[in-house]
Amino acid sequence: MSLKDKVVLITGAAGNLGRAVAAAFAAEGATLVLMDVSEAGLRAAYPEQDQRMLLLAADLMQAASAQQAVKAALDKFQRIDCLCNVAGGFKMGPAVHETPAELWKLMMDLNAGTVLNMTQAVVPGMIAAGSGKIVNIGAGGGLKGGARMAAYSASKSAVMRLTESMAAELREQGINVNCVLPSVIDTPANRADMPKADPRKWVAPADLANVILWLCSDAARAVHGAAIPVNGLS
């Protein structure tokens, strides 16, 4: 599954899943463009760098910031072969009838808006090249609403619908678009928030990263518009 000649852009690269995805692609020889909102966070996550790695700080909830960061990546590497939209987040909320506009907007902007902004910045280059791979991060919680999770569930459902629409639009142009639907990911934050749960049943970031890696490989060239559950033992 060598990706030695591929340029892979990973958003949310300083987070737990972003670091695991970067490690998986690095192990296969890919050139990495690593984006996150904080330059300090990126440098802390990747203290050792080389010519096959570019760190870019950007607020991907802002279209102009996403466009600027992608331009910097293209200026250095000339193309982007794979886009992994890992950036996102989760917040519980109150009941639907009490949900503040600020929470709704945050979840939509953070989960669906970042996908939209990055897609608009990256896809024209993929169309020109006649090839590309895009993997979005949905969630099991996007399949069904839950109490006090309306904003998050709706935003992840939006990611799934964006994935399906993009796949229908781009498959004839050599671009695969798919998403993964993890359950609970085993991160320090989730362990702290759910101390009574059994993290052995959760999804290890490295395991989820391997699914993303496969979707960006030639082995998945016939897969378009899929939403792949990655549930661990939960």
Coordinates of C-alpha atoms in Angstrom, one line a residue:
M1 CA 0.0 0.0 0.0
S2 CA 2.9 2.3 -0.7
L3 CA 2.1 6.0 -1.0
K4 CA 5.6 7.1 -1.6
D5 CA 4.8 9.5 -4.5
K6 CA 1.6 10.9 -3.0
V7 CA 1.0 14.3 -1.3
V8 CA -1.4 13.9 1.6
L9 CA -3.1 16.9 3.3
I10 CA -4.4 16.1 6.8
T11 CA -6.5 18.7 8.8
G12 CA -6.7 18.5 12.6
A13 CA -3.2 17.1 12.4
A14 CA -2.2 18.1 15.9
G15 CA -5.0 16.1 17.5
N16 CA -4.9 12.5 18.6
L17 CA -6.5 11.1 15.5
G18 CA -4.6 13.5 13.2
R19 CA -1.3 12.4 14.6
A20 CA -2.2 8.7 14.1
V21 CA -3.3 9.4 10.5
A22 CA 0.0 11.3 9.9
A23 CA 2.0 8.4 11.3
A24 CA 0.2 5.9 9.1
F25 CA 0.8 7.8 5.9
A26 CA 4.4 8.6 6.9
A27 CA 5.1 4.9 7.3
E28 CA 4.0 4.4 3.7
G29 CA 6.3 7.1 2.5
A30 CA 3.8 9.9 1.7
T31 CA 4.7 13.6 1.7
L32 CA 2.6 15.3 4.4
V33 CA 0.8 18.7 4.6
L34 CA -0.3 19.0 8.2
M35 CA -2.8 21.6 9.1
D36 CA -4.2 22.7 12.4
V37 CA -5.4 25.9 14.0
S38 CA -2.3 26.4 16.2
E39 CA 1.2 26.6 14.9
A40 CA 2.5 25.9 18.4
G41 CA 0.3 22.8 18.6
L42 CA 1.6 21.6 15.3
R43 CA 5.3 22.1 16.3
A44 CA 4.7 20.3 19.6
A45 CA 3.0 17.4 17.8
Y46 CA 5.8 17.2 15.1
P47 CA 9.1 18.3 16.7
E48 CA 11.1 16.6 14.0
Q49 CA 10.5 17.7 10.4
D50 CA 12.0 17.2 7.0
Q51 CA 11.5 18.3 3.4
R52 CA 8.6 15.9 3.0
M53 CA 6.5 17.6 5.7
L54 CA 4.9 21.0 5.8
L55 CA 3.2 22.4 8.9
L56 CA 0.5 25.0 8.2
A57 CA -1.6 26.9 10.8
A58 CA -5.0 27.9 9.6
D59 CA -8.6 28.5 10.8
L60 CA -10.4 26.1 8.5
M61 CA -13.7 27.4 9.7
Q62 CA -12.9 30.4 7.6
A63 CA -12.9 29.9 3.8
A64 CA -10.2 32.5 3.1
S65 CA -7.9 30.9 5.6
A66 CA -8.4 27.4 4.1
Q67 CA -7.8 28.8 0.6
Q68 CA -4.6 30.5 1.7
A69 CA -3.2 27.4 3.5
V70 CA -4.0 25.2 0.5
K71 CA -2.2 27.7 -1.8
A72 CA 0.9 27.5 0.4
A73 CA 0.8 23.7 0.1
L74 CA 0.5 23.8 -3.6
D75 CA 3.3 26.3 -3.9
K76 CA 5.6 23.9 -2.2
F77 CA 4.4 20.5 -3.5
Q78 CA 2.5 21.5 -6.7
R79 CA -0.4 19.1 -6.0
I80 CA -2.5 17.4 -3.4
D81 CA -3.3 13.7 -4.0
C82 CA -5.2 12.9 -0.8
L83 CA -7.3 15.1 1.5
C84 CA -8.1 13.7 4.9
N85 CA -10.6 16.0 6.6
V86 CA -9.9 15.1 10.3
A87 CA -10.6 18.5 11.8
G88 CA -13.8 18.5 13.9
G89 CA -15.1 18.4 17.4
F90 CA -17.8 17.3 19.9
K91 CA -19.9 19.2 22.4
M92 CA -22.9 18.0 24.3
G93 CA -25.7 20.5 24.4
P94 CA -29.0 21.1 26.1
A95 CA -32.3 19.8 24.7
V96 CA -33.2 20.9 21.1
H97 CA -35.6 23.5 22.3
E98 CA -32.9 25.1 24.5
T99 CA -30.0 24.8 22.0
P100 CA -28.3 28.2 21.6
A101 CA -27.5 29.5 18.1
E102 CA -23.8 29.7 19.1
L103 CA -23.6 26.0 19.8
W104 CA -25.4 25.1 16.6
K105 CA -23.2 27.3 14.5
L106 CA -20.0 26.0 16.2
M107 CA -20.8 22.3 15.5
M108 CA -21.9 23.0 11.9
D109 CA -18.8 25.2 11.2
L110 CA -16.4 22.9 13.0
N111 CA -17.6 19.6 11.5
A112 CA -19.3 20.3 8.2
G113 CA -17.9 23.8 7.5
T114 CA -14.3 22.7 7.6
V115 CA -15.1 19.9 5.1
L116 CA -16.8 22.4 2.8
N117 CA -14.0 25.0 3.0
M118 CA -11.3 22.4 2.4
T119 CA -13.2 20.8 -0.5
Q120 CA -13.6 24.1 -2.2
A121 CA -9.9 24.8 -1.9
V122 CA -8.6 21.4 -2.9
V123 CA -11.0 19.8 -5.4
P124 CA -10.3 22.1 -8.4
G125 CA -6.7 20.9 -8.4
M126 CA -7.8 17.3 -8.2
I127 CA -10.2 17.8 -11.1
A128 CA -7.4 19.3 -13.2
A129 CA -5.2 16.3 -12.4
G130 CA -7.9 13.8 -13.1
S131 CA -7.4 12.0 -9.8
G132 CA -7.7 12.3 -6.0
K133 CA -8.9 10.8 -2.8
I134 CA -10.9 12.5 -0.1
V135 CA -11.8 11.0 3.3
N136 CA -14.1 12.7 5.7
I137 CA -14.7 11.9 9.3
G138 CA -18.4 11.3 10.1
A139 CA -19.5 9.6 13.2
G140 CA -21.8 6.8 14.4
G141 CA -23.7 9.6 16.2
G142 CA -24.5 11.1 12.8
L143 CA -26.7 8.1 11.9
K144 CA -29.3 8.8 14.7
G145 CA -30.1 11.7 16.9
G146 CA -29.6 11.4 20.7
A147 CA -30.6 13.4 23.7
R148 CA -28.6 16.6 24.1
M149 CA -26.6 15.8 20.9
A150 CA -28.7 17.4 18.3
A151 CA -26.2 20.0 17.0
Y152 CA -23.3 17.4 16.9
S153 CA -25.5 14.7 15.3
A154 CA -26.8 17.0 12.7
S155 CA -23.4 18.3 11.8
K156 CA -22.0 14.8 11.4
S157 CA -25.0 13.8 9.4
A158 CA -24.2 16.8 7.2
V159 CA -20.7 15.5 6.7
M160 CA -22.2 12.2 5.4
R161 CA -24.5 14.0 3.0
L162 CA -21.6 16.1 1.7
T163 CA -19.6 12.9 1.2
E164 CA -22.4 11.3 -0.8
S165 CA -23.0 14.4 -2.9
M166 CA -19.3 14.9 -3.6
A167 CA -18.9 11.3 -4.6
A168 CA -21.8 11.6 -7.1
E169 CA -20.3 14.7 -8.5
L170 CA -16.7 13.7 -8.7
R171 CA -16.5 9.9 -9.3
E172 CA -16.5 10.4 -13.1
Q173 CA -13.5 12.7 -12.8
G174 CA -11.2 10.1 -11.1
I175 CA -11.8 11.3 -7.5
N176 CA -12.9 9.0 -4.7
V177 CA -14.8 10.5 -1.8
N178 CA -15.7 8.5 1.2
C179 CA -16.1 8.8 5.0
V180 CA -15.6 6.8 8.1
L181 CA -18.0 6.6 11.0
P182 CA -16.1 5.9 14.3
S183 CA -17.8 5.2 17.5
V184 CA -15.9 6.4 20.6
I185 CA -12.2 7.0 19.8
D186 CA -9.8 6.1 22.6
T187 CA -8.3 9.4 23.5
P188 CA -7.1 10.9 26.8
A189 CA -10.0 13.4 26.7
N190 CA -12.6 10.6 26.3
R191 CA -11.0 8.6 29.1
A192 CA -11.2 11.6 31.4
D193 CA -14.8 12.3 30.4
M194 CA -15.9 8.7 30.8
P195 CA -13.9 7.2 33.6
K196 CA -16.3 4.3 34.2
A197 CA -16.2 3.1 30.6
D198 CA -14.0 0.3 29.2
P199 CA -11.7 2.0 26.6
R200 CA -10.7 -1.5 25.4
K201 CA -14.0 -1.5 23.5
W202 CA -13.3 1.8 21.9
V203 CA -11.6 2.5 18.6
A204 CA -7.8 3.0 18.7
P205 CA -6.7 6.0 16.7
A206 CA -4.2 3.9 14.8
D207 CA -6.9 1.4 13.8
L208 CA -9.1 4.2 12.5
A209 CA -6.1 5.7 10.7
N210 CA -5.5 2.4 8.9
V211 CA -9.0 2.5 7.5
I212 CA -8.4 6.0 6.3
L213 CA -5.1 5.0 4.7
W214 CA -6.9 2.1 2.9
L215 CA -9.5 4.5 1.5
C216 CA -6.7 6.7 0.1
S217 CA -5.0 3.7 -1.6
D218 CA -5.4 2.2 -5.0
A219 CA -7.0 -0.8 -3.3
A220 CA -10.1 1.3 -2.7
R221 CA -10.3 2.8 -6.2
A222 CA -13.8 1.2 -6.8
V223 CA -15.2 2.7 -3.5
H224 CA -17.3 5.9 -3.9
G225 CA -19.6 7.5 -1.4
A226 CA -19.2 4.9 1.3
A227 CA -19.8 5.6 5.0
I228 CA -17.8 2.9 6.8
P229 CA -18.5 2.1 10.4
V230 CA -15.4 1.7 12.6
N231 CA -16.8 0.6 16.0
G232 CA -14.1 -1.4 17.7
L233 CA -15.9 -3.7 20.2
S234 CA -18.6 -1.1 21.1

